[in-house]
Coordinates of C-alpha atoms in Angstrom, one line a residue:
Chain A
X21 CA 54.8 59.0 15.9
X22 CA 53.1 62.0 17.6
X23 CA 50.1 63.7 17.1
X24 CA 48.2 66.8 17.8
X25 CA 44.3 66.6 17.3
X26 CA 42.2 69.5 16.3
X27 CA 38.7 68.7 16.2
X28 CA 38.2 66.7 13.3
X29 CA 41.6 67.3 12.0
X30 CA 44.8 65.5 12.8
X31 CA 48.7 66.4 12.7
X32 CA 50.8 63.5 12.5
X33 CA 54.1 63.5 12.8
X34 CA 56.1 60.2 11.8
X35 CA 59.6 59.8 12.7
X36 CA 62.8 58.0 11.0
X37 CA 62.2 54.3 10.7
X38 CA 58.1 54.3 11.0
X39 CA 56.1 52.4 8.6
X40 CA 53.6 54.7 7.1
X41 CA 50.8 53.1 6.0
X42 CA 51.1 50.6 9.3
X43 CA 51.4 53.7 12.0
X44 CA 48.7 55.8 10.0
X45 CA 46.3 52.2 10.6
X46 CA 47.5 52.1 13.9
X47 CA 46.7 56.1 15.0
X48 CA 43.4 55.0 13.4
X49 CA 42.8 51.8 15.2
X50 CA 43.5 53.7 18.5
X51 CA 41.6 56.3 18.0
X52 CA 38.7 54.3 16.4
X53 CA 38.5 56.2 13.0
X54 CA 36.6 54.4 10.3
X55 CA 36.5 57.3 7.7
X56 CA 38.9 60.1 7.0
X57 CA 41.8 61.2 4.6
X58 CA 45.0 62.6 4.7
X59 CA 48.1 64.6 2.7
X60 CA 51.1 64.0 3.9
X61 CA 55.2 65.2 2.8
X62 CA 58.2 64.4 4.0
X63 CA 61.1 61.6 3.0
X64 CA 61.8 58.1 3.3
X65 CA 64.3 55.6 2.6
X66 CA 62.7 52.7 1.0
X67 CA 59.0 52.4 -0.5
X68 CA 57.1 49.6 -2.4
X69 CA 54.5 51.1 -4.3
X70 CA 51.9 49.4 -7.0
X71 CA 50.3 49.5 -10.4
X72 CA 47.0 48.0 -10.8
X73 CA 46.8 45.7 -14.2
X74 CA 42.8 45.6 -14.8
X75 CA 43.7 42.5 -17.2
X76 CA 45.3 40.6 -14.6
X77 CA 43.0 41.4 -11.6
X78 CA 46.6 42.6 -10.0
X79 CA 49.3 45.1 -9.0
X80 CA 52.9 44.5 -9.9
X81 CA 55.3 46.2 -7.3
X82 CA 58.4 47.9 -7.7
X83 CA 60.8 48.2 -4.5
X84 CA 62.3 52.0 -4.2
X85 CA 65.3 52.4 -2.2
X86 CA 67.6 55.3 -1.2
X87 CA 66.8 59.0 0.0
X88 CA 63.1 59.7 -1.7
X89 CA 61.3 63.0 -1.1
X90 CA 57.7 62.6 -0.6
X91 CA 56.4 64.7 -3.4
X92 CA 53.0 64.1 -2.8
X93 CA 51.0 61.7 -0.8
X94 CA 47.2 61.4 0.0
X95 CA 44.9 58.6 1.1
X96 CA 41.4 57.3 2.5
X97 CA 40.4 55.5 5.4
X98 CA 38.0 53.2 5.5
X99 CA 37.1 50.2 7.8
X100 CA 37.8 46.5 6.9
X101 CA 36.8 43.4 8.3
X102 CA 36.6 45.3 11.6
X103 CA 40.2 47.1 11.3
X104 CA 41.2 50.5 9.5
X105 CA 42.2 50.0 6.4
X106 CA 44.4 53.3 4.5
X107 CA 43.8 53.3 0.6
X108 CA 47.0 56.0 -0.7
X109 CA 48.9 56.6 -3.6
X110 CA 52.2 58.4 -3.6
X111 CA 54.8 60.2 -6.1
X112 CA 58.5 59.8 -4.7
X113 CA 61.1 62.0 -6.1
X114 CA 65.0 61.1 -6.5
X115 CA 68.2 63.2 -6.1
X116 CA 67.8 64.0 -10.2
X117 CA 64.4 65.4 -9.1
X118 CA 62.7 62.0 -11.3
X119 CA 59.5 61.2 -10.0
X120 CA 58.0 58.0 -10.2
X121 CA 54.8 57.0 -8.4
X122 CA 51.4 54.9 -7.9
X123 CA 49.6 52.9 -5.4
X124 CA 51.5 52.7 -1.8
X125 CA 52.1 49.5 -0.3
X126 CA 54.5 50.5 2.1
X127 CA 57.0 53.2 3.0
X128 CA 59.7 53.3 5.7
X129 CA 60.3 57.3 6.6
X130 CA 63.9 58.5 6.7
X131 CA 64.1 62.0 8.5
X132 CA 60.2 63.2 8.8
X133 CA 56.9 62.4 7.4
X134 CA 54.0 65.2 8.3
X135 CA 50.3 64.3 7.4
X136 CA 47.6 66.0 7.7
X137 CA 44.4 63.7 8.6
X138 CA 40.5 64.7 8.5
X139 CA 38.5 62.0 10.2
X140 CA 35.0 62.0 9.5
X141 CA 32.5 60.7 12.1
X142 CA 31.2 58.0 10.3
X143 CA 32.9 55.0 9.3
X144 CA 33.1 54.1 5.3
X145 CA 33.3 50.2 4.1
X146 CA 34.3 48.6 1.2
X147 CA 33.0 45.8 -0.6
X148 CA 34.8 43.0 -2.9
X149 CA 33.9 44.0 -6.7
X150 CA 34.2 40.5 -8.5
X151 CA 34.8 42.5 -11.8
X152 CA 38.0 43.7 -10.9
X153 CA 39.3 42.1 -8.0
X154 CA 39.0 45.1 -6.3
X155 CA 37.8 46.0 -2.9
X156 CA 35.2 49.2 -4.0
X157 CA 34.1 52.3 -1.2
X158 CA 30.4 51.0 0.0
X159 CA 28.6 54.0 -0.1
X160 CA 24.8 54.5 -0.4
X161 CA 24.0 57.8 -0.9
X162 CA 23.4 59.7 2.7
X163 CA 23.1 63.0 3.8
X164 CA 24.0 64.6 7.0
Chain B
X18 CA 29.4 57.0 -9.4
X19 CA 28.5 57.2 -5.7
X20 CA 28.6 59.4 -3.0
X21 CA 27.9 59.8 0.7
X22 CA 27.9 63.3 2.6
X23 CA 29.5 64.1 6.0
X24 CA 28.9 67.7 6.8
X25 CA 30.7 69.9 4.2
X26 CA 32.8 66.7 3.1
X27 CA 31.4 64.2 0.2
X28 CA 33.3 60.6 -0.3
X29 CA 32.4 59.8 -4.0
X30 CA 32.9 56.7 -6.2
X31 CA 33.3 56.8 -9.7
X32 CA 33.3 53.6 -11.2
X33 CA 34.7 51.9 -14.9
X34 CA 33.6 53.8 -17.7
X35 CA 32.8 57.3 -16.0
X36 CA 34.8 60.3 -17.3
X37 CA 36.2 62.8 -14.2
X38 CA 35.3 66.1 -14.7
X39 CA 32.4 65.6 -16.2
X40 CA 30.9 63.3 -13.3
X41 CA 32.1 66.0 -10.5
X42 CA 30.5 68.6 -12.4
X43 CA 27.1 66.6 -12.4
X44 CA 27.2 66.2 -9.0
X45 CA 28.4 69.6 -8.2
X46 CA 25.1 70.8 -10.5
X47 CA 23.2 68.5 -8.7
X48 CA 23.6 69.6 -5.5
X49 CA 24.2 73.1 -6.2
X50 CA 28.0 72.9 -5.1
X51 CA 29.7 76.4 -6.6
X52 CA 33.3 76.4 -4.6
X53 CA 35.1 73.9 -3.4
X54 CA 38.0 71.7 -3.2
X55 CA 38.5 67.7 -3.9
X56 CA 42.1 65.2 -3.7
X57 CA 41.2 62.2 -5.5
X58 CA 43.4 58.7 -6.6
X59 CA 42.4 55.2 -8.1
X60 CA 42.8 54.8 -12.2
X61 CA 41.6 55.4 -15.4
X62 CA 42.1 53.5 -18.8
X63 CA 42.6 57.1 -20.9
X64 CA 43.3 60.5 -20.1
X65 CA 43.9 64.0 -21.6
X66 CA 45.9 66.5 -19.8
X67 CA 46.9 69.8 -21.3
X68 CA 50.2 72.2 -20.4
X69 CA 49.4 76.4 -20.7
X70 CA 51.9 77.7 -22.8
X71 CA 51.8 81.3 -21.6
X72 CA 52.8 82.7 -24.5
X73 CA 50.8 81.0 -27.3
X74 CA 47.9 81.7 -24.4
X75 CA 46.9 78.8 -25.3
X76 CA 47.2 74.7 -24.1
X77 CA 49.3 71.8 -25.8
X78 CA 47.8 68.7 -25.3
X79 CA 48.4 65.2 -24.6
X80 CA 46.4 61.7 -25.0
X81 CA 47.3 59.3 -22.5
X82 CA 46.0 55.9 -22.3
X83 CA 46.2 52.0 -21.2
X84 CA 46.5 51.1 -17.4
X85 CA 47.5 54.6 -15.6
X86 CA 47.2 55.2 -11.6
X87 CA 46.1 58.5 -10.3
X88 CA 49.3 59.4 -8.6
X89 CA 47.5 62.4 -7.0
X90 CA 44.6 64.8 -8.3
X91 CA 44.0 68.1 -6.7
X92 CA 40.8 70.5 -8.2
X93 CA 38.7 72.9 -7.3
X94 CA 34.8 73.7 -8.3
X95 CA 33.9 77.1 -9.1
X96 CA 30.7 78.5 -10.9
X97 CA 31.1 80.0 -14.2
X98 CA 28.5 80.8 -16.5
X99 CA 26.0 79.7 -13.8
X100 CA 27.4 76.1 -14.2
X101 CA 29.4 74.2 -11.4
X102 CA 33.7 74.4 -13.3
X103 CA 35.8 72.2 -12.2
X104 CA 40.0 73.0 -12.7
X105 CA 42.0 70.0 -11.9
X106 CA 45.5 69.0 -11.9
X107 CA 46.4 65.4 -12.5
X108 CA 49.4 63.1 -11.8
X109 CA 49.3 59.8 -13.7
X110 CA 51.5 57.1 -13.3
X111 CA 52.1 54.1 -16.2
X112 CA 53.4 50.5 -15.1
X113 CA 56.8 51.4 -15.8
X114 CA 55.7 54.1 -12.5
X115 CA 56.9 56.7 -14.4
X116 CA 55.0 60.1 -14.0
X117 CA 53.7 62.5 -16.2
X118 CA 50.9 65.2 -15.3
X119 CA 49.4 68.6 -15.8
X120 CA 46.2 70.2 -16.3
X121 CA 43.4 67.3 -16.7
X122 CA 40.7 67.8 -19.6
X123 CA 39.2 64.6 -18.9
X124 CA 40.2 61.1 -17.7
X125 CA 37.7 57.9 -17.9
X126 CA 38.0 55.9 -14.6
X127 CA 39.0 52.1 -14.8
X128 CA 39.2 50.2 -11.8
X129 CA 37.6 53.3 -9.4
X130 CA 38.2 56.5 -8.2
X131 CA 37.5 58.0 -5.0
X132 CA 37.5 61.4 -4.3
X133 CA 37.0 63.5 -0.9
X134 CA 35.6 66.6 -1.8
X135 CA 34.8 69.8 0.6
X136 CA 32.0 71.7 -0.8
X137 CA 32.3 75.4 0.3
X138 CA 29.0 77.1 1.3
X139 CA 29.3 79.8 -0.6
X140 CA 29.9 80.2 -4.5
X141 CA 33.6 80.9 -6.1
X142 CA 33.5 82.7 -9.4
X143 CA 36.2 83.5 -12.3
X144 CA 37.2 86.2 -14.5
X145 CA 38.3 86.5 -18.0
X146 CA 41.7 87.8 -17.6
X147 CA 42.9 89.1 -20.9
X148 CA 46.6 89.2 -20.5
X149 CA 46.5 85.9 -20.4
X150 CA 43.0 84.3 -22.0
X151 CA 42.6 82.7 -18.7
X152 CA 39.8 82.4 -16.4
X153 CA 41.3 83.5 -13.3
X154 CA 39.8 83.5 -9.8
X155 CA 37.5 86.2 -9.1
X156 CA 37.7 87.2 -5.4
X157 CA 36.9 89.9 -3.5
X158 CA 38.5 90.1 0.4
X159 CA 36.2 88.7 2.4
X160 CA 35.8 87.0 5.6
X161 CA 32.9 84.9 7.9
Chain C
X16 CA 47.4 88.2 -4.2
X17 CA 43.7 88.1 -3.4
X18 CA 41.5 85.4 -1.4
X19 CA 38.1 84.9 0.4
X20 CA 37.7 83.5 3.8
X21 CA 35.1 80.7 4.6
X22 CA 35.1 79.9 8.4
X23 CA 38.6 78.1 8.6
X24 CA 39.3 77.7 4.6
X25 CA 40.7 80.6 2.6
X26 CA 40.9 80.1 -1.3
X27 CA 43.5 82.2 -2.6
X28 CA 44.2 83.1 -6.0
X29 CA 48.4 84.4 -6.3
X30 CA 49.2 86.1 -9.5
X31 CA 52.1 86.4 -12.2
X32 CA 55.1 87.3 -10.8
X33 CA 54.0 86.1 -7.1
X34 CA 56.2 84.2 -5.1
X35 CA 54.0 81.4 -3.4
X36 CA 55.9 80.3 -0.4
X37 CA 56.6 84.5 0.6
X38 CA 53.0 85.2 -0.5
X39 CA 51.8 82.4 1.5
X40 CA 53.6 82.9 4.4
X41 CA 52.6 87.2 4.4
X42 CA 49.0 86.0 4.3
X43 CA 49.6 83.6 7.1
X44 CA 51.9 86.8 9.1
X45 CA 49.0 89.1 8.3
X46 CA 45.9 86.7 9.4
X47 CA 48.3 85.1 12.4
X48 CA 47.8 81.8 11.1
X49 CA 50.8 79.5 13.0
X50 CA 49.3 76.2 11.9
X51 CA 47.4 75.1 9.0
X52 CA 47.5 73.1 5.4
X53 CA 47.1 74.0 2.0
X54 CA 46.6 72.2 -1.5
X55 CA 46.9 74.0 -4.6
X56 CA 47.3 74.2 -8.6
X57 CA 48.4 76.5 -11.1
X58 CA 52.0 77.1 -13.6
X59 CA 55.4 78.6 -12.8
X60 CA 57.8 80.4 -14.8
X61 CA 60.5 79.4 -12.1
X62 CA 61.1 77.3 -9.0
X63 CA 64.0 75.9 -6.8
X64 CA 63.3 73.3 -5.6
X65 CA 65.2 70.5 -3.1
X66 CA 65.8 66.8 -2.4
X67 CA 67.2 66.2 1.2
X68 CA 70.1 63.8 1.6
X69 CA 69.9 62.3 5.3
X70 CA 73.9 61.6 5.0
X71 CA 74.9 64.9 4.3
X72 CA 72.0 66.5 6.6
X73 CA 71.4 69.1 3.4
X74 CA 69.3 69.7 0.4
X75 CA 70.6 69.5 -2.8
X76 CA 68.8 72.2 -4.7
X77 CA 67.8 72.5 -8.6
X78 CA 66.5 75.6 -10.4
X79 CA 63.9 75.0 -13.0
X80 CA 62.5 77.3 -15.4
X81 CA 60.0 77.6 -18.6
X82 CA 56.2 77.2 -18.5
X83 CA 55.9 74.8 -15.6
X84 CA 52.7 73.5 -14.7
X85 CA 51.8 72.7 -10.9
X86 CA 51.1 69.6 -11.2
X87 CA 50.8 68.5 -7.3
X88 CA 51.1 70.8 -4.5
X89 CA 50.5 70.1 -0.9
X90 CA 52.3 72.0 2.6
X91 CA 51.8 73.0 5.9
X92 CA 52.2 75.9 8.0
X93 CA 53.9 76.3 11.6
X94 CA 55.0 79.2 13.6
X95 CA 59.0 79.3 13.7
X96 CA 60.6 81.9 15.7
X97 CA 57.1 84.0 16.1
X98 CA 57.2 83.5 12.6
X99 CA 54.8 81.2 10.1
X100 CA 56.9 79.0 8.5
X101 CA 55.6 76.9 5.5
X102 CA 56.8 73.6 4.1
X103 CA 55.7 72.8 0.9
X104 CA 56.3 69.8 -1.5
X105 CA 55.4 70.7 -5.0
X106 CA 55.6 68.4 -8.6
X107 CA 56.2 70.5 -11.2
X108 CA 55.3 69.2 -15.4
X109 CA 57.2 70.7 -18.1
X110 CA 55.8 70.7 -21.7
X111 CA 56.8 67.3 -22.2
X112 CA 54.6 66.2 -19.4
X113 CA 57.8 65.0 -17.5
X114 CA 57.3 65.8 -13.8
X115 CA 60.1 66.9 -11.3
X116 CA 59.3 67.3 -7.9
X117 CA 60.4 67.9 -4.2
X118 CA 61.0 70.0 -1.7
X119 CA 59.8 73.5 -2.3
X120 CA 62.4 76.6 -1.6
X121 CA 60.2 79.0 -4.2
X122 CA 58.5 79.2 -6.8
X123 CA 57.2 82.8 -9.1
X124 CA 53.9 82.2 -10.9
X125 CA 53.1 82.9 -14.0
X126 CA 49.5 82.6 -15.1
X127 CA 47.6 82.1 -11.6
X128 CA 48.3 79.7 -8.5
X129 CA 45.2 78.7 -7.0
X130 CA 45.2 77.5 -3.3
X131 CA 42.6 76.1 -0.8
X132 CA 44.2 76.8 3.0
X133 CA 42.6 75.4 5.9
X134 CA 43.9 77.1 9.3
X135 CA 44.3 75.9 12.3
X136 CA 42.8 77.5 15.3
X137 CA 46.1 76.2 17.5
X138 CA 49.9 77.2 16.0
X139 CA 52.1 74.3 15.6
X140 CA 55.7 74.5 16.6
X141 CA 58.6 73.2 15.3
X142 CA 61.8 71.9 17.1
X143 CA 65.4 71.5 15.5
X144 CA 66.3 67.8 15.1
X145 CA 69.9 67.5 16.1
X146 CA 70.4 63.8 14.8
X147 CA 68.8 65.0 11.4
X148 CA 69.8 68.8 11.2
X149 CA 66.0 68.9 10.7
X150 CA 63.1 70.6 11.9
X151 CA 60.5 68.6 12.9
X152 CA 56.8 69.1 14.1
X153 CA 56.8 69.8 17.7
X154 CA 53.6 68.2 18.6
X155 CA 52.5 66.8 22.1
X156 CA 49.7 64.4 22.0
X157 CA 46.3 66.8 22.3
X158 CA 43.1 66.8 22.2
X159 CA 40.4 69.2 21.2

């Protein structure tokens, strides 16, 4: 992974083999964001990615293998227990051009992945929503 | 729905129940926002999206509904009719994580939503454009 | 093609018959952005679009055509050659509300294409990947 940094606005570069939602995390635990978001492209070679059943309080996961275009990708960051935590979803497209998509677990690039990454100067928690299982963005409304 | 402002930038929870575009809109008329640009992702339990057929000038649309992921959503605000508009595209995904998308009329969030939006300073308008009966975007070249 | 500047963000409206990655990159030629990201909606009566496979080190390429709506759109812009370059991923819904998607070679709108642009104040370079046959982000770590 490399980066370039231009004032609040990152380009990240991640390379064949990188774990996406890990080495976004661990760009944002090194550089102590706690609030941002990103777009991303690019390909990888395997991805996990989610749909959340409100009934069941739970994702199910489907395992995608093989060469997958990033067709689009964007995500949050907020701070966990301490540690940045990246909230995405992603659409993946096939060699027929079929795209399937939903929340990303994981994703293991193949040739490139180039994100795009606003950090904002504040950090943004969540907070457990016993309705849903669901850990909910904290906010209270605030103004600059 | 909830939000917290960072400069330009507004993080913003919608929670169960709340309908999209008409909860941006309200807090686009409540702040006086009249341009600008939000990515969004999370769920929602029912959706309409519409597709422009160009030469009936008009949209087909589609109801869409149990458990769907925001795969991505991309909109921008303008002002129209002195009234903050808000023209999104959607990307939905069902459990099977198949995909479908277009133009969204409304969607009602389930589990959440959370949206980064970037409210511009100054106002974006549109114009009737009667070759095609759509409200196009009316800009004039201009610069800081 | 028209847009409206606001500090680093242009919003850009391209119209029927426009090409969006030549328009985009003759705005970017013409305002000397060489780094930068956009985001943007709108329909397509055409657009070839790609799905890289890493074995063969080439795209495989699909033409599409009919009222397409954009459903997702996301890209960057570098400088190539003295040149900006853009690389753009784009998901595309037919009237069926199937979505296709990858790698964007071109595209012609048909009704309107409307993109929010935020430039860089730095070009970003690219270098030619030799294992790949790509060209990735030539980025040093940096710092504002």
């Amino acid at each position: 992974m490399k980066y370039f940094v231009l004032g609040s606005t990152y380009v990240v570069r991640l390379d064949a083999g990188e774990r996406i939602v890990e080495t976004l995390a661990a760009l944002c635990e090194r550089d102590a964001i706690g609030g941002g978001f990103f777009n991303g492209l690019g390909a990888v070679s395997e991805a996990e990615i989610g749909h959340f059943d409100p009934a069941a309080k739970a994702y199910s996961w489907i395992a995608l293998s093989g060469p997958l275009e990033i067709v689009s990708l964007y995500g949050n960051i907020t701070k966990v227990d301490a540690k940045p935590f990246i909230h995405a979803h992603i659409a993946l497209g096939d060699k027929e051009f079929a795209v399937r998509g939903g929340h990303l677990k994981e994703a293991v690039v193949s040739v490139t992945c180039e994100v795009t990454l606003t950090r904002f100067r504040d950090d943004i928690g969540r907070t457990k929503d016993e309705a849903t299982g669901f850990s909910k963005l904290a906010l209270e409304p605030g103004r600059d």
